[in-house]
Amino acid sequence: QSFQNLNNLKEFYLFNEKLSTIDRSMFKGLDSLLLVNLFGNIFEKIENNTFIYLKKLEELYLGYNQINNIETNALYSLV
């Protein structure tokens, strides 16, 4: 909910922040995002529809996390 009024934001960086979860509501209202960088956190799982609100996303960086579970439809909305 913190980012909902940033509907013109093009790039979103939260790297090396030691975040452990990605909540899909985090991206609600960020319809213009082209790049999301979540590099270097401690995510273990990506749940279904995590990126459902990111219709224009072109680049997604998830490297250097601890991801060991990606649910079947986690990235479906990005295809």
A tleap script that builds the chain and sets N, CA, C and O, in Angstrom:
source leaprc.protein.ff14SB
mol = sequence {
  NGLN SER PHE GLN ASN LEU ASN ASN LEU LYS
  GLU PHE TYR LEU PHE ASN GLU LYS LEU SER
  THR ILE ASP ARG SER MET PHE LYS GLY LEU
  ASP SER LEU LEU LEU VAL ASN LEU PHE GLY
  ASN ILE PHE GLU LYS ILE GLU ASN ASN THR
  PHE ILE TYR LEU LYS LYS LEU GLU GLU LEU
  TYR LEU GLY TYR ASN GLN ILE ASN ASN ILE
  GLU THR ASN ALA LEU TYR SER LEU CVAL
}
set mol.1.N position { 0.803 -1.195 0.000 }
set mol.1.CA position { 0.000 0.000 0.000 }
set mol.1.C position { 0.846 1.259 0.000 }
set mol.1.O position { 0.360 2.326 -0.376 }
set mol.2.N position { 2.066 1.161 0.402 }
set mol.2.CA position { 2.940 2.326 0.483 }
set mol.2.C position { 3.223 2.956 -0.866 }
set mol.2.O position { 3.522 4.148 -0.945 }
set mol.3.N position { 3.132 2.174 -1.922 }
set mol.3.CA position { 3.541 2.654 -3.235 }
set mol.3.C position { 2.362 2.940 -4.164 }
set mol.3.O position { 2.577 3.235 -5.340 }
set mol.4.N position { 1.144 2.864 -3.683 }
set mol.4.CA position { -0.033 2.931 -4.546 }
set mol.4.C position { -0.192 4.239 -5.305 }
set mol.4.O position { -0.793 4.231 -6.379 }
set mol.5.N position { 0.301 5.334 -4.818 }
set mol.5.CA position { 0.123 6.616 -5.497 }
set mol.5.C position { 1.271 6.969 -6.433 }
set mol.5.O position { 1.401 8.119 -6.855 }
set mol.6.N position { 2.088 6.001 -6.753 }
set mol.6.CA position { 3.234 6.226 -7.638 }
set mol.6.C position { 2.972 5.595 -9.005 }
set mol.6.O position { 3.815 4.867 -9.529 }
set mol.7.N position { 1.804 5.877 -9.577 }
set mol.7.CA position { 1.397 5.196 -10.800 }
set mol.7.C position { 2.210 5.579 -12.032 }
set mol.7.O position { 2.044 4.952 -13.079 }
set mol.8.N position { 3.082 6.583 -11.948 }
set mol.8.CA position { 3.957 6.937 -13.069 }
set mol.8.C position { 5.380 6.414 -12.895 }
set mol.8.O position { 6.242 6.655 -13.740 }
set mol.9.N position { 5.621 5.705 -11.808 }
set mol.9.CA position { 6.951 5.165 -11.525 }
set mol.9.C position { 7.345 4.140 -12.590 }
set mol.9.O position { 6.563 3.244 -12.910 }
set mol.10.N position { 8.539 4.270 -13.133 }
set mol.10.CA position { 9.024 3.378 -14.195 }
set mol.10.C position { 9.976 2.307 -13.681 }
set mol.10.O position { 10.014 1.202 -14.224 }
set mol.11.N position { 10.749 2.622 -12.634 }
set mol.11.CA position { 11.734 1.683 -12.102 }
set mol.11.C position { 11.568 1.563 -10.593 }
set mol.11.O position { 11.312 2.550 -9.903 }
set mol.12.N position { 11.719 0.334 -10.088 }
set mol.12.CA position { 11.501 0.028 -8.677 }
set mol.12.C position { 12.699 -0.790 -8.190 }
set mol.12.O position { 12.931 -1.903 -8.662 }
set mol.13.N position { 13.459 -0.231 -7.240 }
set mol.13.CA position { 14.659 -0.901 -6.720 }
set mol.13.C position { 14.520 -1.158 -5.227 }
set mol.13.O position { 14.369 -0.226 -4.437 }
set mol.14.N position { 14.572 -2.416 -4.854 }
set mol.14.CA position { 14.654 -2.815 -3.442 }
set mol.14.C position { 15.667 -3.952 -3.372 }
set mol.14.O position { 15.305 -5.105 -3.137 }
set mol.15.N position { 16.935 -3.619 -3.576 }
set mol.15.CA position { 17.949 -4.666 -3.573 }
set mol.15.C position { 18.799 -4.581 -2.306 }
set mol.15.O position { 19.014 -3.508 -1.743 }
set mol.16.N position { 19.271 -5.747 -1.883 }
set mol.16.CA position { 20.079 -5.880 -0.663 }
set mol.16.C position { 19.381 -5.306 0.565 }
set mol.16.O position { 20.019 -4.662 1.399 }
set mol.17.N position { 18.084 -5.536 0.680 }
set mol.17.CA position { 17.297 -5.021 1.804 }
set mol.17.C position { 16.921 -6.107 2.812 }
set mol.17.O position { 16.251 -5.824 3.804 }
set mol.18.N position { 17.347 -7.342 2.564 }
set mol.18.CA position { 17.049 -8.480 3.436 }
set mol.18.C position { 15.550 -8.753 3.559 }
set mol.18.O position { 15.072 -9.190 4.606 }
set mol.19.N position { 14.819 -8.489 2.479 }
set mol.19.CA position { 13.392 -8.790 2.448 }
set mol.19.C position { 13.208 -10.291 2.285 }
set mol.19.O position { 13.935 -10.926 1.522 }
set mol.20.N position { 12.242 -10.860 2.996 }
set mol.20.CA position { 12.040 -12.309 2.946 }
set mol.20.C position { 10.778 -12.715 2.195 }
set mol.20.O position { 10.627 -13.881 1.831 }
set mol.21.N position { 9.871 -11.771 1.957 }
set mol.21.CA position { 8.652 -12.104 1.228 }
set mol.21.C position { 8.334 -11.023 0.196 }
set mol.21.O position { 8.679 -9.853 0.361 }
set mol.22.N position { 7.669 -11.452 -0.863 }
set mol.22.CA position { 7.162 -10.531 -1.874 }
set mol.22.C position { 5.644 -10.621 -1.793 }
set mol.22.O position { 5.069 -11.684 -2.029 }
set mol.23.N position { 5.018 -9.550 -1.473 }
set mol.23.CA position { 3.560 -9.502 -1.405 }
set mol.23.C position { 3.042 -8.874 -2.688 }
set mol.23.O position { 3.435 -7.758 -3.029 }
set mol.24.N position { 2.168 -9.569 -3.403 }
set mol.24.CA position { 1.715 -9.039 -4.691 }
set mol.24.C position { 1.030 -7.687 -4.564 }
set mol.24.O position { 1.033 -6.906 -5.515 }
set mol.25.N position { 0.442 -7.397 -3.405 }
set mol.25.CA position { -0.203 -6.095 -3.221 }
set mol.25.C position { 0.826 -4.958 -3.216 }
set mol.25.O position { 0.467 -3.790 -3.366 }
set mol.26.N position { 2.092 -5.303 -3.045 }
set mol.26.CA position { 3.172 -4.315 -3.078 }
set mol.26.C position { 3.191 -3.553 -4.402 }
set mol.26.O position { 3.556 -2.378 -4.449 }
set mol.27.N position { 2.792 -4.237 -5.474 }
set mol.27.CA position { 2.865 -3.653 -6.810 }
set mol.27.C position { 1.528 -3.098 -7.309 }
set mol.27.O position { 1.447 -2.594 -8.429 }
set mol.28.N position { 0.503 -3.183 -6.502 }
set mol.28.CA position { -0.815 -2.693 -6.913 }
set mol.28.C position { -0.758 -1.183 -7.130 }
set mol.28.O position { -0.291 -0.442 -6.265 }
set mol.29.N position { -1.230 -0.739 -8.276 }
set mol.29.CA position { -1.229 0.677 -8.615 }
set mol.29.C position { 0.041 1.150 -9.298 }
set mol.29.O position { 0.149 2.317 -9.674 }
set mol.30.N position { 1.002 0.250 -9.461 }
set mol.30.CA position { 2.265 0.608 -10.124 }
set mol.30.C position { 2.231 0.130 -11.577 }
set mol.30.O position { 3.126 -0.582 -12.034 }
set mol.31.N position { 1.203 0.527 -12.273 }
set mol.31.CA position { 0.931 0.040 -13.629 }
set mol.31.C position { 1.983 0.395 -14.655 }
set mol.31.O position { 2.066 -0.262 -15.692 }
set mol.32.N position { 2.786 1.407 -14.404 }
set mol.32.CA position { 3.759 1.877 -15.391 }
set mol.32.C position { 5.155 1.286 -15.203 }
set mol.32.O position { 6.068 1.622 -15.958 }
set mol.33.N position { 5.334 0.425 -14.225 }
set mol.33.CA position { 6.669 -0.123 -13.977 }
set mol.33.C position { 7.199 -0.896 -15.174 }
set mol.33.O position { 6.518 -1.759 -15.727 }
set mol.34.N position { 8.416 -0.575 -15.559 }
set mol.34.CA position { 9.108 -1.285 -16.627 }
set mol.34.C position { 10.214 -2.172 -16.068 }
set mol.34.O position { 10.577 -3.175 -16.682 }
set mol.35.N position { 10.747 -1.808 -14.910 }
set mol.35.CA position { 11.867 -2.531 -14.300 }
set mol.35.C position { 11.618 -2.721 -12.807 }
set mol.35.O position { 11.246 -1.782 -12.104 }
set mol.36.N position { 11.829 -3.951 -12.332 }
set mol.36.CA position { 11.774 -4.254 -10.895 }
set mol.36.C position { 13.061 -4.973 -10.537 }
set mol.36.O position { 13.385 -6.007 -11.121 }
set mol.37.N position { 13.793 -4.428 -9.578 }
set mol.37.CA position { 15.042 -5.024 -9.129 }
set mol.37.C position { 14.908 -5.413 -7.660 }
set mol.37.O position { 14.883 -4.557 -6.775 }
set mol.38.N position { 14.822 -6.728 -7.418 }
set mol.38.CA position { 14.723 -7.270 -6.063 }
set mol.38.C position { 15.954 -8.133 -5.771 }
set mol.38.O position { 15.884 -9.086 -4.996 }
set mol.39.N position { 17.042 -7.799 -6.379 }
set mol.39.CA position { 18.327 -8.497 -6.307 }
set mol.39.C position { 18.861 -8.503 -4.869 }
set mol.39.O position { 18.774 -7.495 -4.168 }
set mol.40.N position { 19.408 -9.633 -4.437 }
set mol.40.CA position { 20.150 -9.699 -3.184 }
set mol.40.C position { 19.327 -9.628 -1.910 }
set mol.40.O position { 19.805 -9.111 -0.900 }
set mol.41.N position { 18.115 -10.130 -1.931 }
set mol.41.CA position { 17.317 -10.217 -0.714 }
set mol.41.C position { 17.356 -11.650 -0.211 }
set mol.41.O position { 18.284 -12.385 -0.549 }
set mol.42.N position { 16.405 -12.063 0.566 }
set mol.42.CA position { 16.408 -13.442 1.081 }
set mol.42.C position { 15.089 -14.147 0.783 }
set mol.42.O position { 14.605 -14.942 1.588 }
set mol.43.N position { 14.508 -13.847 -0.387 }
set mol.43.CA position { 13.277 -14.509 -0.799 }
set mol.43.C position { 13.530 -15.996 -0.976 }
set mol.43.O position { 14.540 -16.391 -1.560 }
set mol.44.N position { 12.628 -16.818 -0.479 }
set mol.44.CA position { 12.712 -18.256 -0.663 }
set mol.44.C position { 11.648 -18.767 -1.617 }
set mol.44.O position { 11.802 -19.831 -2.217 }
set mol.45.N position { 10.562 -18.005 -1.758 }
set mol.45.CA position { 9.418 -18.486 -2.517 }
set mol.45.C position { 8.811 -17.342 -3.328 }
set mol.45.O position { 8.754 -16.197 -2.879 }
set mol.46.N position { 8.361 -17.686 -4.532 }
set mol.46.CA position { 7.586 -16.749 -5.335 }
set mol.46.C position { 6.218 -17.384 -5.542 }
set mol.46.O position { 6.097 -18.436 -6.169 }
set mol.47.N position { 5.199 -16.737 -5.012 }
set mol.47.CA position { 3.843 -17.279 -5.049 }
set mol.47.C position { 3.135 -16.949 -6.357 }
set mol.47.O position { 3.552 -16.060 -7.099 }
set mol.48.N position { 2.069 -17.674 -6.623 }
set mol.48.CA position { 1.252 -17.425 -7.809 }
set mol.48.C position { 0.819 -15.970 -7.886 }
set mol.48.O position { 0.466 -15.356 -6.879 }
set mol.49.N position { 0.851 -15.437 -9.084 }
set mol.49.CA position { 0.363 -14.086 -9.387 }
set mol.49.C position { 1.073 -12.973 -8.624 }
set mol.49.O position { 0.501 -11.901 -8.424 }
set mol.50.N position { 2.280 -13.208 -8.206 }
set mol.50.CA position { 3.034 -12.186 -7.480 }
set mol.50.C position { 3.173 -10.903 -8.284 }
set mol.50.O position { 3.139 -9.810 -7.718 }
set mol.51.N position { 3.326 -11.023 -9.578 }
set mol.51.CA position { 3.578 -9.855 -10.429 }
set mol.51.C position { 2.376 -9.508 -11.308 }
set mol.51.O position { 2.537 -8.893 -12.362 }
set mol.52.N position { 1.191 -9.894 -10.888 }
set mol.52.CA position { -0.022 -9.750 -11.697 }
set mol.52.C position { -0.339 -8.307 -12.084 }
set mol.52.O position { -0.949 -8.076 -13.128 }
set mol.53.N position { 0.055 -7.350 -11.282 }
set mol.53.CA position { -0.253 -5.944 -11.569 }
set mol.53.C position { 0.759 -5.276 -12.502 }
set mol.53.O position { 0.582 -4.120 -12.887 }
set mol.54.N position { 1.798 -5.992 -12.857 }
set mol.54.CA position { 2.886 -5.393 -13.641 }
set mol.54.C position { 2.734 -5.721 -15.123 }
set mol.54.O position { 3.504 -6.504 -15.678 }
set mol.55.N position { 1.755 -5.127 -15.742 }
set mol.55.CA position { 1.406 -5.429 -17.139 }
set mol.55.C position { 2.442 -4.939 -18.145 }
set mol.55.O position { 2.524 -5.481 -19.247 }
set mol.56.N position { 3.234 -3.928 -17.794 }
set mol.56.CA position { 4.213 -3.362 -18.722 }
set mol.56.C position { 5.651 -3.773 -18.406 }
set mol.56.O position { 6.588 -3.310 -19.056 }
set mol.57.N position { 5.821 -4.628 -17.424 }
set mol.57.CA position { 7.162 -4.989 -16.964 }
set mol.57.C position { 8.010 -5.575 -18.083 }
set mol.57.O position { 7.573 -6.478 -18.797 }
set mol.58.N position { 9.224 -5.058 -18.234 }
set mol.58.CA position { 10.168 -5.537 -19.239 }
set mol.58.C position { 11.372 -6.221 -18.608 }
set mol.58.O position { 11.955 -7.123 -19.210 }
set mol.59.N position { 11.755 -5.803 -17.400 }
set mol.59.CA position { 12.933 -6.362 -16.736 }
set mol.59.C position { 12.615 -6.692 -15.285 }
set mol.59.O position { 12.033 -5.885 -14.561 }
set mol.60.N position { 13.011 -7.904 -14.871 }
set mol.60.CA position { 12.810 -8.367 -13.500 }
set mol.60.C position { 14.101 -9.008 -13.022 }
set mol.60.O position { 14.591 -9.957 -13.633 }
set mol.61.N position { 14.648 -8.495 -11.938 }
set mol.61.CA position { 15.900 -9.013 -11.389 }
set mol.61.C position { 15.631 -9.645 -10.028 }
set mol.61.O position { 15.202 -8.973 -9.091 }
set mol.62.N position { 15.892 -10.958 -9.934 }
set mol.62.CA position { 15.674 -11.705 -8.700 }
set mol.62.C position { 16.939 -12.444 -8.263 }
set mol.62.O position { 16.881 -13.281 -7.362 }
set mol.63.N position { 18.058 -12.153 -8.878 }
set mol.63.CA position { 19.310 -12.841 -8.576 }
set mol.63.C position { 19.755 -12.654 -7.137 }
set mol.63.O position { 19.372 -11.694 -6.468 }
set mol.64.N position { 20.560 -13.577 -6.682 }
set mol.64.CA position { 21.139 -13.567 -5.342 }
set mol.64.C position { 20.083 -13.491 -4.252 }
set mol.64.O position { 20.203 -12.729 -3.293 }
set mol.65.N position { 19.044 -14.302 -4.423 }
set mol.65.CA position { 18.069 -14.556 -3.381 }
set mol.65.C position { 18.222 -16.016 -2.994 }
set mol.65.O position { 19.143 -16.683 -3.465 }
set mol.66.N position { 17.362 -16.514 -2.170 }
set mol.66.CA position { 17.423 -17.912 -1.737 }
set mol.66.C position { 16.198 -18.671 -2.228 }
set mol.66.O position { 15.649 -19.511 -1.515 }
set mol.67.N position { 15.779 -18.372 -3.439 }
set mol.67.CA position { 14.549 -18.934 -3.994 }
set mol.67.C position { 14.716 -20.431 -4.216 }
set mol.67.O position { 15.616 -20.872 -4.931 }
set mol.68.N position { 13.835 -21.202 -3.592 }
set mol.68.CA position { 13.835 -22.641 -3.795 }
set mol.68.C position { 12.452 -23.156 -4.176 }
set mol.68.O position { 12.257 -24.358 -4.354 }
set mol.69.N position { 11.483 -22.231 -4.301 }
set mol.69.CA position { 10.127 -22.626 -4.671 }
set mol.69.C position { 9.485 -21.512 -5.502 }
set mol.69.O position { 9.282 -20.394 -5.027 }
set mol.70.N position { 9.176 -21.847 -6.742 }
set mol.70.CA position { 8.439 -20.929 -7.607 }
set mol.70.C position { 7.142 -21.636 -7.968 }
set mol.70.O position { 7.157 -22.638 -8.682 }
set mol.71.N position { 6.017 -21.119 -7.477 }
set mol.71.CA position { 4.733 -21.758 -7.735 }
set mol.71.C position { 4.413 -21.731 -9.227 }
set mol.71.O position { 4.911 -20.877 -9.960 }
set mol.72.N position { 3.595 -22.654 -9.663 }
set mol.72.CA position { 3.307 -22.894 -11.075 }
set mol.72.C position { 2.954 -21.637 -11.854 }
set mol.72.O position { 3.465 -21.443 -12.957 }
set mol.73.N position { 2.102 -20.786 -11.320 }
set mol.73.CA position { 1.661 -19.580 -12.036 }
set mol.73.C position { 2.287 -18.306 -11.492 }
set mol.73.O position { 1.721 -17.224 -11.647 }
set mol.74.N position { 3.419 -18.417 -10.871 }
set mol.74.CA position { 4.076 -17.245 -10.257 }
set mol.74.C position { 4.436 -16.185 -11.280 }
set mol.74.O position { 4.334 -14.990 -11.006 }
set mol.75.N position { 4.853 -16.616 -12.448 }
set mol.75.CA position { 5.310 -15.678 -13.479 }
set mol.75.C position { 4.339 -15.595 -14.658 }
set mol.75.O position { 4.645 -14.980 -15.679 }
set mol.76.N position { 3.195 -16.204 -14.512 }
set mol.76.CA position { 2.219 -16.305 -15.600 }
set mol.76.C position { 1.852 -14.945 -16.191 }
set mol.76.O position { 1.773 -14.810 -17.412 }
set mol.77.N position { 1.632 -13.964 -15.374 }
set mol.77.CA position { 1.194 -12.657 -15.852 }
set mol.77.C position { 2.290 -11.921 -16.627 }
set mol.77.O position { 2.011 -10.913 -17.278 }
set mol.78.N position { 3.516 -12.403 -16.567 }
set mol.78.CA position { 4.634 -11.754 -17.268 }
set mol.78.C position { 4.837 -12.272 -18.685 }
set mol.78.O position { 5.627 -11.715 -19.447 }
set mol.79.N position { 4.139 -13.312 -19.027 }
set mol.79.CA position { 4.317 -13.940 -20.350 }
set mol.79.C position { 3.552 -13.192 -21.405 }
set mol.79.O position { 3.582 -13.572 -22.575 }
savepdb mol mol.pdb
quit
